């Protein structure tokens, strides 16, 4: 079974993280399959891409700790973290509208993935949090650099430095989320919320997307993300981080 599903409709491409039992955690296969799905979404005729998780417990729980806990050193971590940085960059500069539809909780790297998209919408029960600080690391996929592009600096700083987990309405008030989807089923609510964006032609969406990404130099953002990733890789090998991950994996 694919760990990432691609559902192509006329106007929308859905990219579905398909690891419900692990709360849609991201391993190396997911990274590869996300890139593959993005490539297909780029060349089809859809206007927008929606990232979503399978089930309604989680959008994405970040990196798959059951496999990534085996990465012990800075160098080992760096390879994995850089690979996902590349995926986030692809999404940030994707030539169509990108939307994270949070049907469930997004924590850690799950929030970074959501941040790479142009817009974030969520079901009311959802919680979001850049919890990396509580694991003794920082955002390892370059998500903080992107968050500083998306939100006012004090808001981004609060979300990152406090490692707080926010309810959906709090995240909406902060501007991290652009909408709360009350309609059920969630997917229908997402379609309804996105409908006004999809009334225009592909070229209109692509043009306005360009106006935004053109003002964020890819070289510059990429350099900042690489520095962010490298700093996280250094923290990765500390005892504090390994103990926090062990505590999660061995909880009873
Ligand atoms: C590594 C990259 C780094 C970055 O650069 O940002 C990160 O992503 S750091 C953040 C890593 N993620 C976490 O620390 C989150 C861990 N998960 C949770 O806190 C919770 O699971 C949840 C996401 C809040 C959901 O809670 P809940 O709905 O109560 O589910 P469970 O906790 O019972 O989990 C069910 C099942 O899934 C497994 N799981 C959950 N998250 C992960 C994960 N990130 N990696 C691997 N496995 C995960 C969990 O262990 C449970 O498994 P079983 O016990 O076998 O059922």
Coordinates of N, CA, C and O in Angstrom, one line a residue, residues 169-252:
X169 N -9.2 27.2 17.1 CA -9.6 28.6 17.1 C -8.5 29.6 17.6 O -8.4 30.7 17.1
X170 N -7.6 29.1 18.4 CA -6.4 29.9 18.8 C -5.5 30.1 17.6 O -5.0 31.2 17.4
X171 N -5.3 29.0 16.9 CA -4.4 29.1 15.8 C -5.0 30.0 14.7 O -4.2 30.6 13.9
X172 N -6.3 30.0 14.6 CA -7.0 30.8 13.6 C -6.8 32.3 14.0 O -6.5 33.2 13.2
X173 N -6.9 32.6 15.3 CA -6.7 33.9 15.8 C -5.3 34.4 15.6 O -5.1 35.6 15.3
X174 N -4.4 33.5 15.7 CA -2.9 33.9 15.5 C -2.6 34.2 14.0 O -1.6 34.7 13.6
X175 N -3.5 33.6 13.1 CA -3.2 33.7 11.7 C -2.5 32.6 11.1 O -2.2 32.5 9.9
X176 N -2.3 31.5 11.9 CA -1.6 30.3 11.4 C -2.6 29.6 10.5 O -2.3 29.1 9.4
X177 N -3.9 29.5 10.9 CA -4.9 28.9 10.1 C -5.7 30.0 9.5 O -6.0 31.1 10.1
X178 N -6.2 29.8 8.2 CA -7.0 30.8 7.5 C -8.5 30.4 7.6 O -9.3 31.3 7.2
X179 N -8.8 29.2 8.0 CA -10.2 28.9 8.1 C -10.5 27.7 9.0 O -9.6 26.8 9.1
X180 N -11.6 27.6 9.6 CA -12.1 26.5 10.3 C -13.2 25.9 9.6 O -14.2 26.6 9.2
X181 N -13.2 24.6 9.3 CA -14.2 23.9 8.5 C -15.2 23.3 9.4 O -14.9 22.2 10.0
X182 N -16.4 23.8 9.4 CA -17.4 23.2 10.3 C -18.2 22.1 9.6 O -18.7 21.2 10.2
X183 N -18.3 22.3 8.3 CA -19.2 21.3 7.5 C -18.6 19.9 7.6 O -17.4 19.7 7.5
X184 N -19.5 18.9 7.6 CA -19.0 17.5 7.5 C -19.7 16.9 6.4 O -20.8 17.3 6.0
X185 N -19.1 15.9 5.7 CA -17.8 15.5 6.0 C -16.7 16.5 5.7 O -17.0 17.4 4.8
X186 N -15.6 16.4 6.3 CA -14.5 17.4 6.2 C -14.2 17.7 4.8 O -14.0 18.9 4.4
X187 N -14.0 16.7 4.0 CA -13.6 16.9 2.6 C -14.6 17.7 1.8 O -14.2 18.6 1.0
X188 N -15.9 17.6 2.1 CA -16.9 18.4 1.4 C -16.7 19.9 1.9 O -16.9 20.8 1.1
X189 N -16.4 20.0 3.2 CA -16.2 21.4 3.7 C -15.0 22.0 3.1 O -15.0 23.2 2.8
X190 N -14.0 21.2 2.8 CA -12.8 21.8 2.2 C -13.1 22.2 0.8 O -12.7 23.3 0.3
X191 N -13.8 21.4 0.1 CA -14.2 21.7 -1.3 C -15.0 23.0 -1.3 O -14.7 23.9 -2.2
X192 N -15.9 23.1 -0.4 CA -16.8 24.3 -0.4 C -15.9 25.6 0.0 O -16.1 26.6 -0.7
X193 N -15.0 25.4 0.9 CA -14.2 26.6 1.3 C -13.3 27.0 0.2 O -13.0 28.2 0.0
X194 N -12.8 26.0 -0.6 CA -11.9 26.4 -1.7 C -12.6 26.8 -3.0 O -12.0 27.4 -3.9
X195 N -13.9 26.6 -3.1 CA -14.6 26.9 -4.3 C -14.4 28.3 -4.9 O -14.1 28.5 -6.1
X196 N -14.4 29.4 -4.0 CA -14.2 30.7 -4.6 C -12.8 30.9 -5.3 O -12.7 31.6 -6.3
X197 N -11.8 30.1 -4.8 CA -10.5 30.2 -5.4 C -10.5 29.5 -6.7 O -9.6 29.8 -7.6
X198 N -11.4 28.5 -6.9 CA -11.3 27.7 -8.1 C -12.2 28.2 -9.2 O -12.2 27.6 -10.3
X199 N -12.8 29.3 -9.0 CA -13.7 29.9 -10.1 C -12.8 30.5 -11.2 O -13.3 30.6 -12.3
X200 N -11.6 30.9 -10.9 CA -10.8 31.6 -11.9 C -9.9 30.5 -12.7 O -9.8 29.4 -12.3
X201 N -9.4 31.0 -13.8 CA -8.6 30.1 -14.6 C -7.2 29.8 -14.0 O -6.7 30.6 -13.1
X202 N -6.6 28.7 -14.4 CA -5.3 28.3 -13.9 C -4.3 29.4 -14.0 O -3.5 29.6 -13.0
X203 N -4.3 30.1 -15.1 CA -3.3 31.1 -15.3 C -3.4 32.3 -14.3 O -2.4 32.9 -13.9
X204 N -4.6 32.5 -13.8 CA -4.8 33.6 -12.8 C -4.2 33.1 -11.5 O -3.4 33.9 -10.9
X205 N -4.5 31.9 -11.1 CA -3.9 31.4 -9.9 C -2.3 31.4 -10.0 O -1.6 31.8 -9.1
X206 N -1.9 30.9 -11.1 CA -0.4 30.8 -11.3 C 0.3 32.1 -11.2 O 1.3 32.3 -10.6
X207 N -0.4 33.1 -11.8 CA 0.2 34.5 -11.9 C 0.3 35.1 -10.5 O 1.3 35.6 -10.1
X208 N -0.8 35.0 -9.7 CA -0.8 35.5 -8.3 C 0.2 34.7 -7.4 O 0.8 35.3 -6.5
X209 N 0.3 33.4 -7.7 CA 1.2 32.7 -6.9 C 2.7 33.1 -7.2 O 3.5 33.3 -6.2
X210 N 2.9 33.4 -8.4 CA 4.2 33.9 -8.8 C 4.6 35.2 -8.1 O 5.7 35.4 -7.7
X211 N 3.6 36.1 -8.1 CA 3.9 37.4 -7.5 C 4.3 37.2 -6.0 O 5.1 38.0 -5.5
X212 N 3.8 36.2 -5.3 CA 4.3 36.0 -4.0 C 5.7 35.3 -4.0 O 6.6 35.9 -3.3
X213 N 5.8 34.2 -4.7 CA 7.1 33.5 -4.5 C 8.3 34.3 -5.1 O 9.4 34.1 -4.7
X214 N 8.0 35.1 -6.1 CA 9.0 35.9 -6.7 C 9.7 36.9 -5.7 O 10.8 37.3 -5.9
X215 N 9.0 37.2 -4.6 CA 9.6 38.2 -3.7 C 10.3 37.4 -2.6 O 11.0 38.0 -1.7
X216 N 10.3 36.1 -2.6 CA 11.1 35.3 -1.7 C 12.1 34.5 -2.5 O 11.9 33.5 -3.0
X217 N 13.3 35.1 -2.5 CA 14.4 34.5 -3.4 C 14.6 33.0 -2.9 O 14.8 32.8 -1.7
X218 N 14.6 32.1 -3.9 CA 14.7 30.7 -3.5 C 16.1 30.4 -2.9 O 16.3 29.7 -2.0
X219 N 17.1 31.1 -3.5 CA 18.5 30.9 -3.0 C 18.6 31.3 -1.5 O 19.2 30.7 -0.7
X220 N 18.0 32.5 -1.3 CA 18.1 33.0 0.1 C 17.3 32.2 1.1 O 17.8 31.8 2.1
X221 N 16.1 31.8 0.7 CA 15.3 31.0 1.6 C 16.0 29.6 1.8 O 16.0 29.1 3.0
X222 N 16.5 29.1 0.8 CA 17.1 27.8 0.8 C 18.3 27.8 1.8 O 18.6 26.9 2.6
X223 N 19.1 28.9 1.7 CA 20.3 29.1 2.5 C 19.8 29.1 4.0 O 20.4 28.5 4.9
X224 N 18.8 29.9 4.3 CA 18.3 30.0 5.7 C 17.8 28.7 6.2 O 18.0 28.3 7.3
X225 N 17.1 28.0 5.3 CA 16.6 26.7 5.7 C 17.7 25.7 6.0 O 17.7 24.9 6.9
X226 N 18.8 25.7 5.1 CA 19.9 24.8 5.3 C 20.6 25.1 6.7 O 20.9 24.2 7.4
X227 N 20.7 26.4 7.0 CA 21.3 26.7 8.3 C 20.4 26.2 9.5 O 20.9 25.6 10.5
X228 N 19.1 26.3 9.3 CA 18.1 25.9 10.3 C 18.3 24.3 10.5 O 18.3 23.8 11.6
X229 N 18.3 23.7 9.3 CA 18.4 22.2 9.3 C 19.8 21.8 10.0 O 19.8 20.8 10.9
X230 N 20.8 22.5 9.7 CA 22.1 22.1 10.3 C 22.1 22.3 11.8 O 22.7 21.5 12.5
X231 N 21.5 23.4 12.3 CA 21.4 23.6 13.7 C 20.6 22.5 14.4 O 20.9 22.1 15.5
X232 N 19.5 22.1 13.8 CA 18.7 21.1 14.3 C 19.5 19.8 14.4 O 19.5 19.0 15.4
X233 N 20.3 19.5 13.3 CA 21.1 18.3 13.3 C 22.1 18.2 14.5 O 22.3 17.2 15.1
X234 N 22.6 19.4 14.8 CA 23.5 19.5 16.0 C 22.8 19.1 17.3 O 23.3 18.3 18.1
X235 N 21.6 19.7 17.5 CA 20.8 19.4 18.7 C 20.3 17.9 18.7 O 20.1 17.4 19.8
X236 N 20.2 17.4 17.5 CA 19.6 16.0 17.4 C 20.5 15.0 18.2 O 19.9 14.1 18.8
X237 N 21.8 15.2 18.2 CA 22.6 14.2 18.8 C 22.8 14.4 20.3 O 23.5 13.6 21.0
X238 N 22.1 15.4 20.9 CA 22.2 15.6 22.3 C 21.4 14.5 23.1 O 20.4 14.0 22.6
X239 N 21.9 14.3 24.4 CA 21.2 13.3 25.2 C 19.7 13.8 25.5 O 18.8 12.9 25.5
X240 N 19.5 15.1 25.6 CA 18.2 15.6 25.9 C 17.2 15.2 24.8 O 16.1 14.7 25.1
X241 N 17.6 15.3 23.6 CA 16.8 14.9 22.5 C 16.5 13.4 22.5 O 15.3 13.0 22.4
X242 N 17.6 12.6 22.6 CA 17.4 11.1 22.5 C 16.5 10.7 23.7 O 15.7 9.8 23.5
X243 N 16.7 11.3 24.9 CA 15.8 10.9 26.0 C 14.4 11.2 25.8 O 13.5 10.5 26.1
X244 N 14.1 12.4 25.2 CA 12.7 12.8 24.9 C 12.0 11.9 24.0 O 10.9 11.5 24.1
X245 N 12.8 11.4 22.9 CA 12.2 10.5 21.9 C 12.0 9.2 22.6 O 10.9 8.5 22.4
X246 N 13.0 8.7 23.4 CA 12.8 7.4 24.1 C 11.6 7.4 25.0 O 10.8 6.5 25.1
X247 N 11.4 8.6 25.6 CA 10.3 8.7 26.6 C 8.9 8.6 25.8 O 8.0 7.9 26.3
X248 N 8.9 9.2 24.6 CA 7.6 9.0 23.8 C 7.4 7.6 23.3 O 6.4 7.0 23.5
X249 N 8.5 7.0 22.8 CA 8.4 5.6 22.3 C 8.1 4.6 23.4 O 7.5 3.5 23.1
X250 N 8.6 4.8 24.6 CA 8.4 3.8 25.7 C 7.3 4.2 26.6 O 7.2 3.6 27.7
X251 N 6.4 5.1 26.3 CA 5.4 5.5 27.2 C 4.4 4.3 27.4 O 4.3 3.5 26.5
X252 N 3.8 4.2 28.5 CA 2.9 3.1 28.8 C 1.4 3.5 28.8 O 1.2 4.7 29.1

